[in-house]
Tab-separated table of C-alpha atoms and ligand atoms in Angstrom:
chain	number	residue	atom	x	y	z
A	1408	MET	CA	24.145	16.555	10.979
A	1409	THR	CA	23.008	13.019	11.789
A	1410	GLN	CA	23.443	10.311	9.203
A	1411	VAL	CA	20.155	9.227	7.638
A	1412	ASP	CA	18.827	5.802	8.686
A	1413	ILE	CA	18.571	3.141	5.999
A	1414	VAL	CA	15.997	0.358	6.462
A	1415	ASN	CA	17.357	-2.680	4.669
A	1416	ALA	CA	15.072	-5.568	3.794
A	1417	MET	CA	15.524	-8.905	5.571
A	1418	SER	CA	16.329	-11.829	3.287
A	1419	ASP	CA	13.927	-14.783	3.240
A	1420	ALA	CA	16.513	-16.807	5.168
A	1421	GLU	CA	16.785	-14.133	7.897
A	1422	GLY	CA	13.023	-13.671	8.099
A	1423	ALA	CA	12.386	-17.406	8.312
A	1424	ALA	CA	15.028	-17.882	11.010
A	1425	LYS	CA	13.543	-15.055	13.087
A	1426	VAL	CA	9.923	-16.167	12.985
A	1427	THR	CA	10.795	-19.827	13.462
A	1428	ALA	CA	12.823	-19.016	16.579
A	1429	LEU	CA	10.045	-16.753	17.928
A	1430	PHE	CA	7.433	-19.438	17.230
A	1431	GLU	CA	9.492	-22.090	19.035
A	1432	ARG	CA	10.188	-19.828	22.036
A	1433	THR	CA	6.504	-18.898	22.315
A	1434	TYR	CA	4.701	-22.183	21.661
A	1435	GLY	CA	7.401	-24.804	22.320
A	1436	THR	CA	6.899	-26.593	18.963
A	1437	LYS	CA	8.048	-26.207	15.377
A	1438	PRO	CA	5.779	-24.301	12.947
A	1439	ALA	CA	4.147	-26.101	10.027
A	1440	GLY	CA	5.639	-23.567	7.641
A	1441	VAL	CA	6.864	-20.033	7.008
A	1442	TRP	CA	5.309	-17.562	4.559
A	1443	ALA	CA	6.013	-13.946	3.633
A	1444	ALA	CA	4.104	-11.045	2.105
A	1445	PRO	CA	5.575	-7.696	1.057
A	1446	GLY	CA	4.745	-4.109	1.779
A	1447	ARG	CA	4.149	-2.083	-1.342
A	1448	VAL	CA	4.813	1.306	-2.782
A	1449	ASN	CA	2.357	2.830	-5.195
A	1450	LEU	CA	4.177	4.522	-8.082
A	1451	ILE	CA	1.186	6.574	-9.180
A	1452	GLY	CA	-2.620	6.514	-8.980
A	1453	GLU	CA	-3.400	7.664	-5.431
A	1454	HIS	CA	-6.888	7.694	-3.895
A	1455	THR	CA	-8.191	6.112	-7.091
A	1456	ASP	CA	-8.886	2.518	-5.968
A	1457	TYR	CA	-12.152	3.308	-4.208
A	1458	ASN	CA	-13.223	5.355	-7.233
A	1459	GLY	CA	-13.029	2.367	-9.569
A	1460	GLY	CA	-9.795	3.835	-10.935
A	1461	LEU	CA	-6.258	2.783	-11.775
A	1462	CYS	CA	-3.085	2.503	-9.749
A	1463	LEU	CA	0.421	1.179	-10.259
A	1464	PRO	CA	2.130	-0.376	-7.222
A	1465	ILE	CA	5.274	-2.471	-6.903
A	1466	ALA	CA	5.952	-5.009	-4.153
A	1467	LEU	CA	8.814	-3.955	-1.885
A	1468	PRO	CA	11.658	-6.287	-0.922
A	1469	HIS	CA	10.556	-5.452	2.658
A	1470	ARG	CA	8.254	-8.211	3.889
A	1471	THR	CA	6.331	-9.525	6.862
A	1472	TYR	CA	7.234	-13.100	7.782
A	1473	ILE	CA	4.835	-15.473	9.493
A	1474	ALA	CA	5.490	-18.893	11.015
A	1475	LEU	CA	2.184	-20.720	11.459
A	1476	SER	CA	0.709	-24.022	12.569
A	1477	PRO	CA	-2.955	-24.950	12.180
A	1478	ARG	CA	-4.943	-26.117	15.225
A	1479	THR	CA	-7.740	-28.617	15.597
A	1480	ASP	CA	-9.865	-26.204	17.665
A	1481	THR	CA	-10.976	-22.612	16.964
A	1482	GLN	CA	-8.425	-20.928	19.244
A	1483	VAL	CA	-5.931	-18.426	17.844
A	1484	ARG	CA	-2.654	-17.333	19.387
A	1485	VAL	CA	-0.503	-14.656	17.741
A	1486	VAL	CA	2.775	-13.059	18.725
A	1487	SER	CA	4.926	-10.408	17.030
A	1488	ASP	CA	8.562	-9.588	17.688
A	1489	ILE	CA	7.473	-5.986	18.284
A	1490	ASN	CA	6.718	-7.250	21.806
A	1491	GLU	CA	7.244	-10.954	22.181
A	1492	ASN	CA	5.874	-11.102	25.729
A	1493	ASP	CA	2.471	-10.060	24.470
A	1494	VAL	CA	0.815	-13.224	23.145
A	1495	GLN	CA	-2.696	-12.345	21.972
A	1496	THR	CA	-5.452	-14.956	22.054
A	1497	ALA	CA	-8.885	-15.192	20.462
A	1498	ASP	CA	-11.613	-17.721	19.675
A	1499	LEU	CA	-12.973	-17.805	16.125
A	1500	ASN	CA	-16.142	-19.454	17.348
A	1501	GLY	CA	-18.857	-16.815	17.759
A	1502	LEU	CA	-16.496	-14.018	16.743
A	1503	GLU	CA	-18.182	-10.970	15.219
A	1504	ALA	CA	-16.999	-7.973	13.190
A	1505	GLY	CA	-14.999	-5.565	15.342
A	1506	GLY	CA	-14.674	-8.223	18.065
A	1507	ILE	CA	-10.879	-7.981	18.447
A	1508	ASP	CA	-8.915	-4.953	19.661
A	1509	GLY	CA	-5.355	-4.018	18.791
A	1510	TRP	CA	-2.996	-5.467	16.207
A	1511	ALA	CA	-4.307	-9.052	16.623
A	1512	ALA	CA	-7.449	-7.919	14.764
A	1513	TYR	CA	-5.483	-8.049	11.489
A	1514	PRO	CA	-4.429	-11.732	11.519
A	1515	VAL	CA	-7.427	-13.047	13.470
A	1516	GLY	CA	-9.717	-11.137	11.101
A	1517	VAL	CA	-8.290	-13.001	8.118
A	1518	ALA	CA	-9.239	-16.407	9.534
A	1519	TRP	CA	-12.631	-14.995	10.533
A	1520	ALA	CA	-13.202	-13.595	7.018
A	1521	LEU	CA	-12.238	-16.882	5.351
A	1522	ARG	CA	-14.666	-18.734	7.618
A	1523	GLU	CA	-17.413	-16.178	6.965
A	1524	ALA	CA	-16.846	-16.775	3.243
A	1525	GLY	CA	-17.437	-20.476	3.847
A	1526	HIS	CA	-13.883	-21.834	3.800
A	1527	ASP	CA	-12.770	-24.647	6.038
A	1528	VAL	CA	-10.362	-22.889	8.386
A	1529	GLN	CA	-9.879	-23.601	12.108
A	1530	GLY	CA	-7.668	-21.875	14.652
A	1531	PHE	CA	-3.904	-21.341	14.423
A	1532	ASP	CA	-0.740	-20.361	16.260
A	1533	ALA	CA	1.427	-17.776	14.540
A	1534	ALA	CA	4.532	-15.655	15.033
A	1535	PHE	CA	5.368	-12.509	13.027
A	1536	SER	CA	8.432	-10.490	12.203
A	1537	THR	CA	8.582	-7.572	9.783
A	1538	CYS	CA	10.901	-4.940	8.354
A	1539	VAL	CA	8.035	-2.954	6.821
A	1540	PRO	CA	7.750	0.274	8.826
A	1541	PHE	CA	4.342	0.724	10.509
A	1542	GLY	CA	1.969	3.482	9.519
A	1543	SER	CA	4.339	4.764	6.843
A	1544	GLY	CA	2.128	4.358	3.810
A	1545	LEU	CA	4.028	1.207	2.816
A	1546	SER	CA	1.272	-1.095	3.994
A	1547	SER	CA	2.565	-3.127	6.889
A	1548	SER	CA	-1.097	-3.954	7.540
A	1549	ALA	CA	-1.546	-5.610	4.131
A	1550	ALA	CA	1.803	-7.379	4.552
A	1551	MET	CA	0.391	-8.809	7.768
A	1552	THR	CA	-3.080	-9.744	6.494
A	1553	CYS	CA	-1.788	-11.137	3.196
A	1554	SER	CA	0.974	-13.200	4.817
A	1555	THR	CA	-1.661	-14.602	7.187
A	1556	ALA	CA	-4.059	-15.351	4.326
A	1557	LEU	CA	-1.410	-17.203	2.337
A	1558	ALA	CA	-0.248	-19.102	5.425
A	1559	LEU	CA	-3.818	-20.211	6.204
A	1560	ASP	CA	-4.297	-21.164	2.562
A	1561	GLY	CA	-1.199	-23.356	2.819
A	1562	ALA	CA	-1.850	-24.800	6.258
A	1563	TYR	CA	-5.498	-25.611	5.478
A	1564	ASP	CA	-4.864	-26.667	1.881
A	1565	LEU	CA	-7.406	-24.236	0.448
A	1566	GLY	CA	-5.591	-24.109	-2.891
A	1567	PHE	CA	-6.180	-20.413	-3.643
A	1568	GLY	CA	-2.605	-19.247	-3.244
A	1569	ALA	CA	-1.268	-21.216	-6.202
A	1570	THR	CA	-2.816	-19.059	-8.930
A	1571	ASP	CA	-3.214	-15.355	-9.531
A	1572	ALA	CA	-6.979	-15.708	-9.962
A	1573	GLY	CA	-7.250	-17.866	-6.822
A	1574	ARG	CA	-5.473	-15.217	-4.836
A	1575	ILE	CA	-8.452	-12.889	-5.279
A	1576	THR	CA	-10.220	-14.948	-2.590
A	1577	LEU	CA	-7.301	-14.401	-0.222
A	1578	ILE	CA	-7.127	-10.696	-1.101
A	1579	ASN	CA	-10.817	-10.346	-0.273
A	1580	ALA	CA	-10.304	-12.006	3.115
A	1581	ALA	CA	-7.413	-9.619	3.822
A	1582	ILE	CA	-9.534	-6.601	2.838
A	1583	THR	CA	-12.479	-7.803	4.946
A	1584	SER	CA	-10.185	-8.264	7.924
A	1585	GLU	CA	-8.867	-4.709	7.679
A	1586	ASN	CA	-12.263	-3.136	7.015
A	1587	ASP	CA	-14.481	-5.143	9.339
A	1588	MET	CA	-12.249	-6.536	12.090
A	1589	ALA	CA	-9.507	-3.903	12.406
A	1590	GLY	CA	-11.886	-1.074	11.441
A	1591	ALA	CA	-9.333	0.454	9.059
A	1592	SER	CA	-10.882	1.446	5.729
A	1593	THR	CA	-8.987	0.168	2.724
A	1594	GLY	CA	-9.823	0.174	-0.965
A	1595	GLY	CA	-7.926	-2.957	-2.000
A	1596	LEU	CA	-4.804	-1.542	-3.622
A	1597	ASP	CA	-2.487	-2.674	-0.823
A	1598	GLN	CA	-3.686	-6.257	-0.607
A	1599	SER	CA	-3.780	-6.696	-4.394
A	1600	ALA	CA	-0.209	-5.429	-4.682
A	1601	SER	CA	1.054	-7.649	-1.888
A	1602	MET	CA	-0.568	-10.719	-3.479
A	1603	ARG	CA	-0.247	-10.120	-7.238
A	1604	CYS	CA	2.970	-8.209	-8.024
A	1605	THR	CA	5.848	-9.896	-9.843
A	1606	PRO	CA	9.592	-9.110	-9.732
A	1607	ASP	CA	10.797	-6.334	-12.058
A	1608	HIS	CA	7.207	-5.309	-12.765
A	1609	ALA	CA	4.744	-2.764	-11.523
A	1610	ILE	CA	1.165	-3.954	-11.622
A	1611	ARG	CA	-1.492	-1.852	-13.319
A	1612	LEU	CA	-4.514	-2.494	-11.154
A	1613	ASP	CA	-7.884	-1.618	-12.565
A	1614	PHE	CA	-10.606	-1.240	-9.934
A	1615	ARG	CA	-13.479	-0.805	-12.380
A	1616	PRO	CA	-16.290	-2.935	-10.905
A	1617	GLY	CA	-17.144	-6.203	-12.638
A	1618	LEU	CA	-13.747	-7.025	-14.151
A	1619	THR	CA	-12.391	-10.570	-14.105
A	1620	ALA	CA	-9.176	-11.305	-12.231
A	1621	GLU	CA	-7.315	-11.266	-15.517
A	1622	GLU	CA	-8.802	-7.961	-16.648
A	1623	SER	CA	-8.114	-6.272	-13.332
A	1624	ALA	CA	-4.323	-6.601	-13.374
A	1625	GLN	CA	-1.636	-6.123	-15.972
A	1626	GLN	CA	2.093	-6.567	-15.387
A	1627	GLU	CA	4.144	-3.617	-16.657
A	1628	ALA	CA	7.925	-3.919	-16.925
A	1629	PHE	CA	9.545	-1.859	-14.167
A	1630	ASP	CA	13.174	-2.797	-14.240
A	1631	LEU	CA	15.038	0.342	-13.310
A	1632	SER	CA	18.421	-1.138	-14.123
A	1633	ASN	CA	17.449	-0.867	-17.810
A	1634	HIS	CA	16.691	2.822	-17.614
A	1635	GLY	CA	19.243	4.493	-15.379
A	1636	PRO	CA	17.289	6.114	-12.553
A	1637	GLU	CA	16.745	4.709	-9.058
A	1638	LEU	CA	13.656	4.770	-6.905
A	1639	LEU	CA	14.166	6.402	-3.536
A	1640	VAL	CA	11.557	5.563	-0.900
A	1641	LEU	CA	11.719	7.755	2.182
A	1642	ASP	CA	9.542	7.345	5.252
A	1643	THR	CA	9.070	10.861	6.656
A	1644	ARG	CA	8.061	9.525	10.082
A	1645	ALA	CA	5.699	12.445	10.425
A	1646	PRO	CA	3.793	12.039	13.699
A	1647	HIS	CA	0.819	9.718	13.336
A	1648	GLN	CA	-2.287	11.643	12.372
A	1649	LEU	CA	-5.830	10.612	13.065
A	1650	ASN	CA	-6.765	10.335	9.419
A	1651	ASP	CA	-9.627	7.871	9.409
A	1652	GLY	CA	-12.242	10.615	9.418
A	1653	GLN	CA	-10.408	12.378	6.591
A	1654	TYR	CA	-10.248	9.231	4.473
A	1655	ALA	CA	-13.942	8.529	4.987
A	1656	GLN	CA	-14.739	12.143	4.110
A	1657	ARG	CA	-12.763	11.957	0.850
A	1658	ARG	CA	-14.537	8.732	-0.093
A	1659	ALA	CA	-17.949	10.154	0.703
A	1660	THR	CA	-17.284	13.318	-1.324
A	1661	CYS	CA	-16.226	11.227	-4.339
A	1662	GLU	CA	-19.333	9.053	-4.107
A	1663	GLU	CA	-21.576	12.081	-3.814
A	1664	ALA	CA	-19.887	13.738	-6.809
A	1665	ALA	CA	-20.303	10.617	-8.953
A	1666	GLU	CA	-23.989	10.550	-8.090
A	1667	LEU	CA	-24.436	14.228	-8.918
A	1668	LEU	CA	-22.743	13.567	-12.254
A	1669	GLY	CA	-25.061	10.633	-12.930
A	1670	ALA	CA	-22.253	8.047	-12.835
A	1671	ASP	CA	-21.693	4.921	-10.762
A	1672	ASN	CA	-18.201	6.080	-9.864
A	1673	LEU	CA	-15.656	8.724	-10.854
A	1674	ARG	CA	-13.871	6.232	-13.113
A	1675	GLU	CA	-16.801	6.402	-15.519
A	1676	VAL	CA	-16.454	10.161	-15.586
A	1677	ALA	CA	-12.675	9.905	-16.033
A	1678	ASP	CA	-13.082	7.568	-19.008
A	1679	LEU	CA	-15.481	9.999	-20.684
A	1680	VAL	CA	-13.174	12.953	-20.040
A	1681	ASN	CA	-9.991	11.196	-21.148
A	1682	ALA	CA	-11.629	9.953	-24.362
A	1683	GLN	CA	-12.151	13.543	-25.550
A	1684	ALA	CA	-9.734	15.227	-27.953
A	1685	ASP	CA	-9.166	17.927	-25.336
A	1686	PRO	CA	-9.485	16.303	-21.894
A	1687	ALA	CA	-8.635	19.508	-19.994
A	1688	THR	CA	-11.603	21.360	-21.488
A	1689	ALA	CA	-13.826	18.308	-21.028
A	1690	LEU	CA	-12.826	18.215	-17.361
A	1691	GLU	CA	-13.698	21.901	-16.947
A	1692	GLY	CA	-17.135	21.106	-18.379
A	1693	VAL	CA	-17.619	18.365	-15.801
A	1694	LEU	CA	-16.480	20.543	-12.926
A	1695	GLU	CA	-18.906	23.297	-13.924
A	1696	ARG	CA	-21.735	20.890	-13.167
A	1697	LEU	CA	-20.699	20.778	-9.489
A	1698	ASP	CA	-21.322	23.766	-7.281
A	1699	ASP	CA	-19.128	22.954	-4.315
A	1700	ASP	CA	-15.518	24.169	-4.531
A	1701	THR	CA	-14.077	21.427	-2.360
A	1702	MET	CA	-15.918	18.756	-4.301
A	1703	ARG	CA	-14.627	20.212	-7.578
A	1704	LYS	CA	-11.059	19.963	-6.304
A	1705	ARG	CA	-11.490	16.362	-5.157
A	1706	VAL	CA	-12.986	15.352	-8.493
A	1707	ARG	CA	-10.228	17.126	-10.421
A	1708	HIS	CA	-7.628	15.128	-8.487
A	1709	VAL	CA	-9.266	11.762	-9.061
A	1710	ILE	CA	-9.877	12.311	-12.767
A	1711	THR	CA	-6.445	13.713	-13.585
A	1712	GLU	CA	-4.736	11.093	-11.404
A	1713	ILE	CA	-6.452	8.226	-13.230
A	1714	GLY	CA	-5.195	9.734	-16.502
A	1715	ARG	CA	-1.651	9.995	-15.146
A	1716	VAL	CA	-1.397	6.247	-14.508
A	1717	ASP	CA	-1.470	5.288	-18.180
A	1718	ASP	CA	0.601	8.341	-19.105
A	1719	PHE	CA	3.269	7.169	-16.662
A	1720	ILE	CA	3.185	3.608	-18.007
A	1721	GLU	CA	3.623	4.935	-21.540
A	1722	ALA	CA	6.455	7.316	-20.624
A	1723	PHE	CA	8.280	4.653	-18.664
A	1724	ALA	CA	7.932	2.072	-21.437
A	1725	GLU	CA	9.406	4.578	-23.882
A	1726	GLY	CA	12.293	5.295	-21.528
A	1727	ASP	CA	11.145	8.914	-21.218
A	1728	MET	CA	12.202	9.373	-17.602
A	1729	GLN	CA	11.737	13.130	-17.623
A	1730	THR	CA	8.042	12.791	-18.483
A	1731	ALA	CA	7.736	9.998	-15.900
A	1732	GLY	CA	9.268	12.355	-13.314
A	1733	ASP	CA	6.997	15.223	-14.362
A	1734	LEU	CA	4.010	12.937	-13.776
A	1735	PHE	CA	5.250	12.154	-10.249
A	1736	ASN	CA	5.426	15.909	-9.659
A	1737	ALA	CA	1.962	16.556	-11.069
A	1738	SER	CA	0.536	13.758	-8.915
A	1739	HIS	CA	2.028	15.220	-5.751
A	1740	ASP	CA	0.895	18.736	-6.529
A	1741	SER	CA	-2.624	17.472	-7.124
A	1742	LEU	CA	-2.635	15.544	-3.818
A	1743	ARG	CA	-1.338	18.642	-2.030
A	1744	ASP	CA	-3.558	21.295	-3.617
A	1745	ASP	CA	-6.716	19.481	-4.731
A	1746	TYR	CA	-7.021	16.381	-2.573
A	1747	GLU	CA	-5.382	18.074	0.425
A	1748	VAL	CA	-3.894	14.953	2.000
A	1749	THR	CA	-0.271	16.056	2.418
A	1750	VAL	CA	1.446	17.363	5.564
A	1751	PRO	CA	4.496	19.681	5.784
A	1752	GLU	CA	6.914	16.740	6.102
A	1753	LEU	CA	5.682	15.261	2.798
A	1754	ASP	CA	5.763	18.584	0.962
A	1755	ILE	CA	9.213	19.506	2.237
A	1756	ALA	CA	10.705	16.078	1.497
A	1757	VAL	CA	9.332	16.348	-2.039
A	1758	ASP	CA	10.639	19.921	-2.452
A	1759	VAL	CA	14.136	18.982	-1.270
A	1760	ALA	CA	14.236	15.940	-3.564
A	1761	ARG	CA	13.261	18.116	-6.526
A	1762	ASP	CA	15.769	20.848	-5.600
A	1763	GLU	CA	18.479	18.204	-5.369
A	1764	GLY	CA	17.890	17.019	-8.903
A	1765	ALA	CA	15.265	14.274	-8.634
A	1766	LEU	CA	13.477	13.732	-11.948
A	1767	GLY	CA	10.259	13.801	-9.959
A	1768	ALA	CA	8.967	13.221	-6.437
A	1769	ARG	CA	5.620	12.604	-4.813
A	1770	MET	CA	3.967	11.417	-1.639
A	1771	THR	CA	2.812	7.811	-1.823
A	1772	GLY	CA	0.089	6.001	0.110
A	1773	GLY	CA	-2.935	7.583	1.704
A	1774	GLY	CA	-1.176	10.717	2.930
A	1775	PHE	CA	-1.471	12.640	6.233
A	1776	GLY	CA	2.059	11.430	6.923
A	1777	GLY	CA	3.897	8.405	5.567
A	1778	SER	CA	6.362	8.188	2.723
A	1779	ILE	CA	7.529	9.890	-0.432
A	1780	ILE	CA	9.064	8.340	-3.531
A	1781	ALA	CA	11.470	10.021	-5.918
A	1782	LEU	CA	12.865	9.033	-9.264
A	1783	VAL	CA	16.534	9.991	-8.959
A	1784	ASN	CA	19.634	9.495	-11.068
A	1785	GLN	CA	21.679	6.345	-10.511
A	1786	GLY	CA	23.686	6.505	-7.297
A	1787	GLU	CA	21.870	9.568	-5.943
A	1788	SER	CA	19.388	7.990	-3.497
A	1789	GLN	CA	21.496	8.217	-0.398
A	1790	ARG	CA	22.743	11.754	-0.999
A	1791	ILE	CA	19.221	13.043	-1.596
A	1792	ALA	CA	17.867	11.147	1.422
A	1793	GLN	CA	20.615	12.798	3.492
A	1794	CYS	CA	19.668	16.260	2.205
A	1795	ILE	CA	16.051	15.603	3.237
A	1796	ALA	CA	17.199	14.357	6.658
A	1797	ASP	CA	19.346	17.484	7.121
A	1798	GLU	CA	16.424	19.764	6.258
A	1799	PHE	CA	14.167	17.825	8.655
A	1800	GLU	CA	16.759	18.246	11.406
A	1801	ARG	CA	16.914	22.015	10.787
A	1802	ARG	CA	13.146	22.194	11.042
A	1803	GLY	CA	12.898	20.023	14.138
A	1804	PHE	CA	10.955	17.233	12.360
A	1805	ASN	CA	11.409	13.551	13.221
A	1806	ALA	CA	14.398	11.925	11.531
A	1807	PRO	CA	13.242	10.255	8.293
A	1808	ARG	CA	14.550	6.913	7.018
A	1809	ALA	CA	15.246	5.644	3.537
A	1810	LEU	CA	14.361	2.239	2.095
A	1811	PRO	CA	16.343	0.768	-0.782
A	1812	ALA	CA	13.547	-0.272	-3.157
A	1813	TYR	CA	12.975	-2.253	-6.323
A	1814	ALA	CA	10.081	-4.247	-7.748
A	1815	ALA	CA	10.183	-7.483	-5.750
A	1816	GLN	CA	7.989	-10.586	-5.595
A	1817	SER	CA	4.533	-10.940	-4.055
A	1818	ALA	CA	3.470	-13.146	-1.131
A	1819	HIS	CA	5.098	-16.590	-1.196
A	1820	ARG	CA	5.866	-19.646	0.890
A	1821	VAL	CA	9.377	-19.528	2.299
A	1822	GLN	CA	9.674	-22.881	4.096
B	3310	ADP	P1	0.431	0.836	7.218
B	3310	ADP	O1	-0.367	-0.268	6.640
B	3310	ADP	O2	0.578	2.003	6.295
B	3310	ADP	O3	1.766	0.409	7.738
B	3310	ADP	P2	-1.698	0.793	9.135
B	3310	ADP	O4	-2.097	1.749	10.202
B	3310	ADP	O5	-2.672	0.423	8.104
B	3310	ADP	O6	-0.370	1.396	8.472
B	3310	ADP	O7	-1.211	-0.555	9.789
B	3310	ADP	C1	-0.243	-0.534	10.831
B	3310	ADP	C2	-0.718	-1.425	11.951
B	3310	ADP	O8	-0.686	-2.810	11.541
B	3310	ADP	C3	0.200	-1.390	13.150
B	3310	ADP	O9	-0.100	-0.293	13.985
B	3310	ADP	C4	-0.131	-2.714	13.820
B	3310	ADP	O10	-1.345	-2.643	14.523
B	3310	ADP	C5	-0.358	-3.636	12.636
B	3310	ADP	N1	0.841	-4.419	12.291
B	3310	ADP	C6	1.402	-4.505	11.054
B	3310	ADP	N2	2.450	-5.331	11.055
B	3310	ADP	C7	2.596	-5.788	12.308
B	3310	ADP	C8	3.523	-6.688	12.966
B	3310	ADP	N3	4.510	-7.275	12.308
B	3310	ADP	N4	3.335	-6.905	14.289
B	3310	ADP	C9	2.338	-6.320	14.964
B	3310	ADP	N5	1.453	-5.479	14.415
B	3310	ADP	C10	1.561	-5.207	13.114
B	3311	MG	MG1	-2.425	-0.146	6.119
């Protein structure tokens, strides 16, 4: 059997050296600075952000690095070490939503969104390098848009990057870029995680509309070295699925259900249900008011998943790793059976992890491919990743890869 691939994170020094060299080779000058923003892994609370719900991501040590210089005109040039002969160009002047094709839409869209929001940003030259796998549910897109937003904030002295509250402006530009320039729907979890997480903490993000910056995020200690288990992140590398239609469908169903239930969003319903002495019976009562089976399943996922976020935080804080693991399992089963966003690779990776002694395992990210996470005993990550890789090989799936993971820092200036 083939040995499982391990994707190690680049250090800041390595990342900075790479993007600086690429910048110099491409543009023949030195960059004004180097910035980085991480990918993220969501511990629990999936498909809840766009329902006004809760989620609990950590920032990965895997980051996207950007070397950037501002320009005095409105031209943009971007290059990525994915293909360094492909320098993409754009003009911010007269640019409209959806006006850029391909990967350049992500960084160009950030400058466009900042300008649309009235901020004084001109063009730029930038070079990127990343160790966040693409399309793996670990948010390479947010790592790219958030690193660009922080770099533009620095290069144009906008002053938002220095504070957590200020970063909301940059997060919004990153979200707008993904939604309106790249045409990839996103609910805000990824960008908030990449911009607001702190080392050794998971961030409890609350997407209830109308909250202040302070109310919307709470740092929760997530220092695994205190508790024993490790977090295994495994990218299944399931073939890319066309999931945009599916995501939009799930969102639309949730919105329709909230309306039928007379609520602004499913979070309101979840809060009512979870406040009852017997939430399970309360949930049944809610579901009886809906007459579509699929809609009932979607609503059951969202409401139970929102409840699991605080249950997980409580279990983890008490050092009750078995309950924390059980909640991972319940989350996955709900995403598989009720939200129906898993694929065989995700289900099998989760099954193997559980069979091999993981305390709990679940898919993470939007689903339809991507990654799983598992809470495993100290020293077990690599063995369990290998067992998953062996099972994938037997089944003829793509070879998965494992990422050593811990709660790392959010977007920052490197040089
Ligand atoms: P995810 O965010 O889960 O990794 P997405 O489909 O949202 O998946 O974003 C992946 C896309 O982001 C890539 O296909 C590519 O277009 C773009 N991208 C992200 N990082 C880079 C990079 N360093 N260089 C070029 N393109 C990138
Ligand atoms: Mg993405």
